[in-house]
PDB file of C-alpha atoms and ligand atoms in Angstrom:
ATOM      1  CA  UNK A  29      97.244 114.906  80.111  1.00 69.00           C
ATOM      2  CA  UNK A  30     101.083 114.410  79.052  1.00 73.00           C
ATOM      3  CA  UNK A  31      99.784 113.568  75.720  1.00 80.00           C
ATOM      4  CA  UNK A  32      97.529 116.270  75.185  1.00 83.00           C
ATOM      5  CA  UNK A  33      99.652 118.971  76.075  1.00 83.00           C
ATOM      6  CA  UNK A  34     102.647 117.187  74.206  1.00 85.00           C
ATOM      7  CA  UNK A  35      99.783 117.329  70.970  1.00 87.00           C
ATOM      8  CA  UNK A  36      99.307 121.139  71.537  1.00 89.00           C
ATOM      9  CA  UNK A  37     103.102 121.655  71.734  1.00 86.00           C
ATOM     10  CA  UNK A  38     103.660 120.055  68.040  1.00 89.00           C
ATOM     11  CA  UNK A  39     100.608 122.234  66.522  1.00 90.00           C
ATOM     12  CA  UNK A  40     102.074 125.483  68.065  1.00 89.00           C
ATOM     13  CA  UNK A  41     105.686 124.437  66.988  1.00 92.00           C
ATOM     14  CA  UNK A  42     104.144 124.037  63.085  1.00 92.00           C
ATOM     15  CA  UNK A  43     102.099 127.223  63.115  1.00 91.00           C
ATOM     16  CA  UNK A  44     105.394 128.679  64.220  1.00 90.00           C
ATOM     17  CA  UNK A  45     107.114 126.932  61.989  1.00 90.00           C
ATOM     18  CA  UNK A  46     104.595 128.240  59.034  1.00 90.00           C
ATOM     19  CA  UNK A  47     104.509 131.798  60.121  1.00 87.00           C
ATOM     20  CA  UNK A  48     108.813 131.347  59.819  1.00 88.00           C
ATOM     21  CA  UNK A  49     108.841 130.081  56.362  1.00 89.00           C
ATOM     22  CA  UNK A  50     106.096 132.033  54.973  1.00 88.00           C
ATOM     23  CA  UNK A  51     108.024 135.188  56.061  1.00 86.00           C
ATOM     24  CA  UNK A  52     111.388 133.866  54.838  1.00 82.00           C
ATOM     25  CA  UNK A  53     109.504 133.155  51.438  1.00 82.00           C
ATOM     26  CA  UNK A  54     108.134 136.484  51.320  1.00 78.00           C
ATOM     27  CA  UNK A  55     111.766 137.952  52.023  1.00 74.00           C
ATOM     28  CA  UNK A  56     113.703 136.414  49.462  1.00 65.00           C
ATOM     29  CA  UNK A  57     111.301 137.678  46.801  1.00 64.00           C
ATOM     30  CA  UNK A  58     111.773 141.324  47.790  1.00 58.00           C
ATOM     31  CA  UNK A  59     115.071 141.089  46.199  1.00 58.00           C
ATOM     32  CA  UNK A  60     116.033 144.514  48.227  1.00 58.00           C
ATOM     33  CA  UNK A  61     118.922 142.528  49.701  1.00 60.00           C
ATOM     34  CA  UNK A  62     122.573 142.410  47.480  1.00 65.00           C
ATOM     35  CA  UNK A  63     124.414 139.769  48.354  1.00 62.00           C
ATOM     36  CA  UNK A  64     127.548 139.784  50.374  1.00 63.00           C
ATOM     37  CA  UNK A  65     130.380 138.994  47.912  1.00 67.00           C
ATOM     38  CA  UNK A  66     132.721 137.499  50.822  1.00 75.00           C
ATOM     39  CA  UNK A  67     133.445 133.661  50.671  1.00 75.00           C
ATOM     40  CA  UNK A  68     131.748 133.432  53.907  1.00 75.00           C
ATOM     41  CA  UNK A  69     128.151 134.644  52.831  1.00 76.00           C
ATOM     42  CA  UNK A  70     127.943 131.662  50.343  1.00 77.00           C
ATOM     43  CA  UNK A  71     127.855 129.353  53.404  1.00 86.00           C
ATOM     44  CA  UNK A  72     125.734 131.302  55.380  1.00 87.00           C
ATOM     45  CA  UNK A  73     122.518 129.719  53.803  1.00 86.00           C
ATOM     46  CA  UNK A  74     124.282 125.928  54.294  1.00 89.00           C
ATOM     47  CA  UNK A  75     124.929 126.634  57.882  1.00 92.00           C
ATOM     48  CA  UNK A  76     121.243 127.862  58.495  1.00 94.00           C
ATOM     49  CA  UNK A  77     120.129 124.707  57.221  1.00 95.00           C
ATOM     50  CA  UNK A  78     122.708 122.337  59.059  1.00 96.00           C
ATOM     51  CA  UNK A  79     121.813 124.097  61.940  1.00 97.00           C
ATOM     52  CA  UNK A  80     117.887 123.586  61.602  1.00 97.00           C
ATOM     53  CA  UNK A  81     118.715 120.197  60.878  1.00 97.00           C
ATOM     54  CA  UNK A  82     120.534 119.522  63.920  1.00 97.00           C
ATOM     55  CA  UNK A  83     118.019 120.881  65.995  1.00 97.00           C
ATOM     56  CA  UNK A  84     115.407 118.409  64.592  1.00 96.00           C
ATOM     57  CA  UNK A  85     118.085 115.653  65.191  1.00 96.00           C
ATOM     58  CA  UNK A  86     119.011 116.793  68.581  1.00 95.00           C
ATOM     59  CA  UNK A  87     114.940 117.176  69.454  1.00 93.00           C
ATOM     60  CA  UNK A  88     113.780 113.381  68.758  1.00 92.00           C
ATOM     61  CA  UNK A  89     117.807 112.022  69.393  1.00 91.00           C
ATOM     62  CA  UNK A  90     116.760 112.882  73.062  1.00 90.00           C
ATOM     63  CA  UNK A  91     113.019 111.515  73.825  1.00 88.00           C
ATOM     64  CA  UNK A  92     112.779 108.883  75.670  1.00 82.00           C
ATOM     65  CA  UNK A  93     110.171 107.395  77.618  1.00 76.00           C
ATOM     66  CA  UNK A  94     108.659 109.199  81.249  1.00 70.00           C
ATOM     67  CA  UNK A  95     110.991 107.522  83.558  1.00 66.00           C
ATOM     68  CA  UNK A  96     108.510 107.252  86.594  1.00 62.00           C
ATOM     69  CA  UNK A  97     107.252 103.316  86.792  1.00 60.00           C
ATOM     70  CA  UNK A  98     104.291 102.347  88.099  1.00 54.00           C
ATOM     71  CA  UNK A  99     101.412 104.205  86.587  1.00 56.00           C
ATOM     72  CA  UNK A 100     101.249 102.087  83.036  1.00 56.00           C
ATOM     73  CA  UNK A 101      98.198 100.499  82.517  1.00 59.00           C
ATOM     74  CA  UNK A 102     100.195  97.669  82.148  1.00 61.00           C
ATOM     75  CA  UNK A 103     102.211  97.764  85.747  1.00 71.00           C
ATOM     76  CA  UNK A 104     101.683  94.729  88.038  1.00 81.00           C
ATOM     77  CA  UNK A 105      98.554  94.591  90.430  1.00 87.00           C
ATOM     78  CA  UNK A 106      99.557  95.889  93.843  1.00 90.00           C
ATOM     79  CA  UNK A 107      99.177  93.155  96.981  1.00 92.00           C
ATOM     80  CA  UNK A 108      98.357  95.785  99.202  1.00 94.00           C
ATOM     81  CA  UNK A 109      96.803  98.860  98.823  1.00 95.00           C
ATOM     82  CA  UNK A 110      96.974 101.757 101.484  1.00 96.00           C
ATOM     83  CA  UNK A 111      94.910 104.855 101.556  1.00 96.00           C
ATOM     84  CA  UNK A 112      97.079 107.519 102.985  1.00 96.00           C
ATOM     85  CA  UNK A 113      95.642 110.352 103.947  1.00 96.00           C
ATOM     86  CA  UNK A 114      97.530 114.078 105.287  1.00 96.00           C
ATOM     87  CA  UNK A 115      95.395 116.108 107.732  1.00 95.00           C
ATOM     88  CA  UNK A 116      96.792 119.013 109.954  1.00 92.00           C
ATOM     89  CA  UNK A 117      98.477 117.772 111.800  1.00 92.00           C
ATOM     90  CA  UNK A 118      98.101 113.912 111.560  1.00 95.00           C
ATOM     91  CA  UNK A 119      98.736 111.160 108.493  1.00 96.00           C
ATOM     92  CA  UNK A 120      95.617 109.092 108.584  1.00 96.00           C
ATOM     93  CA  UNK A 121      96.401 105.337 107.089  1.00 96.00           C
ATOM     94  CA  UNK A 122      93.894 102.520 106.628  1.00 94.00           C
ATOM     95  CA  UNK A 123      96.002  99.664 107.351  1.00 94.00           C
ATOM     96  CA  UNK A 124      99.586 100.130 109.337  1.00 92.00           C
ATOM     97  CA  UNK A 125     101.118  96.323 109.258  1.00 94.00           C
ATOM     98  CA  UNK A 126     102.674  94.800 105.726  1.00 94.00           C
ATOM     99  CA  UNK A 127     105.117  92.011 104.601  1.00 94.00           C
ATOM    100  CA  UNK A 128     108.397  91.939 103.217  1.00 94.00           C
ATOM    101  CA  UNK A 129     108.509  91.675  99.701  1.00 91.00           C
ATOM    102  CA  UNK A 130     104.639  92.601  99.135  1.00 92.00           C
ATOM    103  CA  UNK A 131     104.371  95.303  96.397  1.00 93.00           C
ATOM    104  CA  UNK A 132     102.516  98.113  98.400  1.00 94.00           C
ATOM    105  CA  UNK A 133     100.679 100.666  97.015  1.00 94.00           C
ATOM    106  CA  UNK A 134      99.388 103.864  99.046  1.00 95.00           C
ATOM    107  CA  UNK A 135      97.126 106.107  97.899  1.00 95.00           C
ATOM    108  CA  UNK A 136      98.424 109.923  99.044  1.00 96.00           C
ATOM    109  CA  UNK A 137      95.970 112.564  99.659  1.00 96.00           C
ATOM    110  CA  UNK A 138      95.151 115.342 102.244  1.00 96.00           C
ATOM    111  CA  UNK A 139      92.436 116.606 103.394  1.00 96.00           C
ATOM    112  CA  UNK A 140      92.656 120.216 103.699  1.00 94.00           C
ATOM    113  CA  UNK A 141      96.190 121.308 102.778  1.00 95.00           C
ATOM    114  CA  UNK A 142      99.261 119.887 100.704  1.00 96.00           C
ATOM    115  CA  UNK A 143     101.231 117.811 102.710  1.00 97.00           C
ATOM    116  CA  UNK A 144     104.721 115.390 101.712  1.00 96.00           C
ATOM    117  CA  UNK A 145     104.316 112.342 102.480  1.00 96.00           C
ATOM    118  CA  UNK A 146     108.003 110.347 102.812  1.00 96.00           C
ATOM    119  CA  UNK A 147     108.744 106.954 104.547  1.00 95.00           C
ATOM    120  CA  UNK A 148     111.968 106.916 106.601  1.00 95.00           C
ATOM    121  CA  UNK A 149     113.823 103.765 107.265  1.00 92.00           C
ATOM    122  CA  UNK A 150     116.109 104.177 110.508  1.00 82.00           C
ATOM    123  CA  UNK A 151     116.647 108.538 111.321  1.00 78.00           C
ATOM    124  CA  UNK A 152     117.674 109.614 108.324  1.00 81.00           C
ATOM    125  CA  UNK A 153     117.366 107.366 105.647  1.00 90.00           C
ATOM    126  CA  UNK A 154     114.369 107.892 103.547  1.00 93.00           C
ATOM    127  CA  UNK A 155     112.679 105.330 101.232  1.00 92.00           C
ATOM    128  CA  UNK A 156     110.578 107.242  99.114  1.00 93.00           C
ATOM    129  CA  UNK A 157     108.274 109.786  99.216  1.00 94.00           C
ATOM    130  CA  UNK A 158     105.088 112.176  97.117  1.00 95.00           C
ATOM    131  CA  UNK A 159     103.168 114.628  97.567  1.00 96.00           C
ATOM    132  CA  UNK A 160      99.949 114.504  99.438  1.00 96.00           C
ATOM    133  CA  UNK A 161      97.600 116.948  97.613  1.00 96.00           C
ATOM    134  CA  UNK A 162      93.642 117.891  98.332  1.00 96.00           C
ATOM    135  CA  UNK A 163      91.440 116.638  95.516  1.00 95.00           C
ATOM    136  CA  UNK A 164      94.330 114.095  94.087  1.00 94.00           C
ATOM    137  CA  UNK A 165      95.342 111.002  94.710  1.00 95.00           C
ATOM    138  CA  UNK A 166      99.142 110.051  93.867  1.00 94.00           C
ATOM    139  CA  UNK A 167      99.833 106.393  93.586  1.00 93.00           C
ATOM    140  CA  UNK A 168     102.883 105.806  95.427  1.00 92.00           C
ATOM    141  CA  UNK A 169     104.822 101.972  94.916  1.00 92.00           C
ATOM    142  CA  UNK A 170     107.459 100.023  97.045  1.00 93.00           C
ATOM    143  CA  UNK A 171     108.430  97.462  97.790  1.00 93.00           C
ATOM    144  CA  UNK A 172     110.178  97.000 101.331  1.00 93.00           C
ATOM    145  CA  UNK A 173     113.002  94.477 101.399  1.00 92.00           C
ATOM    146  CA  UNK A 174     113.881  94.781 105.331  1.00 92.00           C
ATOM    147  CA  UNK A 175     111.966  93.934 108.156  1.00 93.00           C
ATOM    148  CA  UNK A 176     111.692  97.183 110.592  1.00 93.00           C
ATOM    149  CA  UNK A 177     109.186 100.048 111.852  1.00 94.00           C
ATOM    150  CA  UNK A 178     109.273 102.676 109.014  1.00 95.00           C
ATOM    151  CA  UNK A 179     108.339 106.051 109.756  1.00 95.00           C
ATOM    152  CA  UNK A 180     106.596 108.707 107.613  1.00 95.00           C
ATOM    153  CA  UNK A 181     106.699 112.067 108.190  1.00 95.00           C
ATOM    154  CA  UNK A 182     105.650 115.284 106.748  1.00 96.00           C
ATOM    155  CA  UNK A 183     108.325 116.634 104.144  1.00 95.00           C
ATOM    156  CA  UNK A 184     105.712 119.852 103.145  1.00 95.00           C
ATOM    157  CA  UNK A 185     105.602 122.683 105.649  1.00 96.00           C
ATOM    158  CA  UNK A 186     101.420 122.789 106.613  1.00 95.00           C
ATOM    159  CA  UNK A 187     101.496 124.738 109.516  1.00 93.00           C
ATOM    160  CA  UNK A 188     102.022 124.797 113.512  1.00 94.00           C
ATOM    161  CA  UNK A 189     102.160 121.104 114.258  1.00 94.00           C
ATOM    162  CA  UNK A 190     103.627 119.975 110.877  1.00 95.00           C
ATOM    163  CA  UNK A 191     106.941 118.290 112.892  1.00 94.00           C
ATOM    164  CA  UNK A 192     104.238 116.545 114.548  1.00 93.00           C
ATOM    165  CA  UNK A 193     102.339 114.846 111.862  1.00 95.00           C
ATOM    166  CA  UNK A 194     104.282 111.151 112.508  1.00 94.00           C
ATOM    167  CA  UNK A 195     102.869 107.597 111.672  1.00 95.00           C
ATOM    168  CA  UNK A 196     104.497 104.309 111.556  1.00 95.00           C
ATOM    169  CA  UNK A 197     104.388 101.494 108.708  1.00 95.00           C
ATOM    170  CA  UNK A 198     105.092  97.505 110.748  1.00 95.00           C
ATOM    171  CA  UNK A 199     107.216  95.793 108.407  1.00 94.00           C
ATOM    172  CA  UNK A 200     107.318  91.794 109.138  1.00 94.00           C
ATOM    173  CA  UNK A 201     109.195  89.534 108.029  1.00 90.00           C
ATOM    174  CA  UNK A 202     106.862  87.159 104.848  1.00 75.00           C
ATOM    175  CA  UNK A 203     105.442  83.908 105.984  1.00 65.00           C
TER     176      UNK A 203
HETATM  177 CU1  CUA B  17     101.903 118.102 106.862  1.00 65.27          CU
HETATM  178 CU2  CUA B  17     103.855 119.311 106.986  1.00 65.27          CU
END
């Protein structure tokens, strides 16, 4: 999706781009225009150029790669996998207990309306969290490196009972 939408953003940047220079061509040719016999109209065309040149140097200087991890292709294989599913007003989970140091990977969805799913360690430290969205699944990684009940809660306001929606993931110590 990123890369298709990244695709349409370069061909609508060089139509621009064409439409711009065809209309700059056609306006230099009209010849209506006297030029400015100041110093500081000789410069003007060298600075419109130093500028477009910056801007092309500025554009690619700063790309860098999608700084979420986890969702390559090439990521590690997950030890445990957890469905997690938001329902008004509950979080529905498919397995509750894990191990320290397992890489755990729940699967966030809802059922009927968006929901935010977000593990708490202790009251008010939280761990991580995503957003639990009908019809899409977001792939959500950690890694827990203290024993401990972990709560989630519901970070997305979904109605009446949404304080209430409250499950717990049983961290234990590895064997
Ligand atoms: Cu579910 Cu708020």
């Amino acid at each position: 999706m990123q890369t298709v939408a990244w695709i349409w953003s370069l061909m609508f940047m060089a139509v621009i781009a064409a439409v711009f220079l065809w209309v700059a061509a056609g306006a230099s040719k009209t010849g209506a225009e006297k030029p400015d016999p100041t110093p500081a109209y000789r410069w003007r065309d060298r600075l419109f150029w130093a500028v477009i040149a910056a801007g092309v140097a500025l554009t690619f200087g700063t790309l860098w790669d999608w700084p979420i991890a986890g969702h390559a292709a090439a990521a590690p294989k997950p030890d445990v996998v957890i469905r997690a599913v938001g329902h008004q007003w509950r979080w529905q989970l498919d397995r509750d207990t894990v191990k320290v140091g397992e890489l755990v990977e729940f699967e966030v969805t809802a059922s009927d309306v968006n929901h935010g799913f977000a593990i708490y360690h202790g009251k008010n430290r939280i761990v991580t969290q995503a957003q639990a969205m009908p019809g899409y699944v977001n792939k959500l990684r950690v890694r827990f490196t203290e024993p401990g009940d972990y709560e989630i809660l519901c970070l997305e306001y979904c109605g009446l009972a949404h304080h209430g929606m409250r499950a717990v993931i049983k961290v234990r110590a590895g064997s």
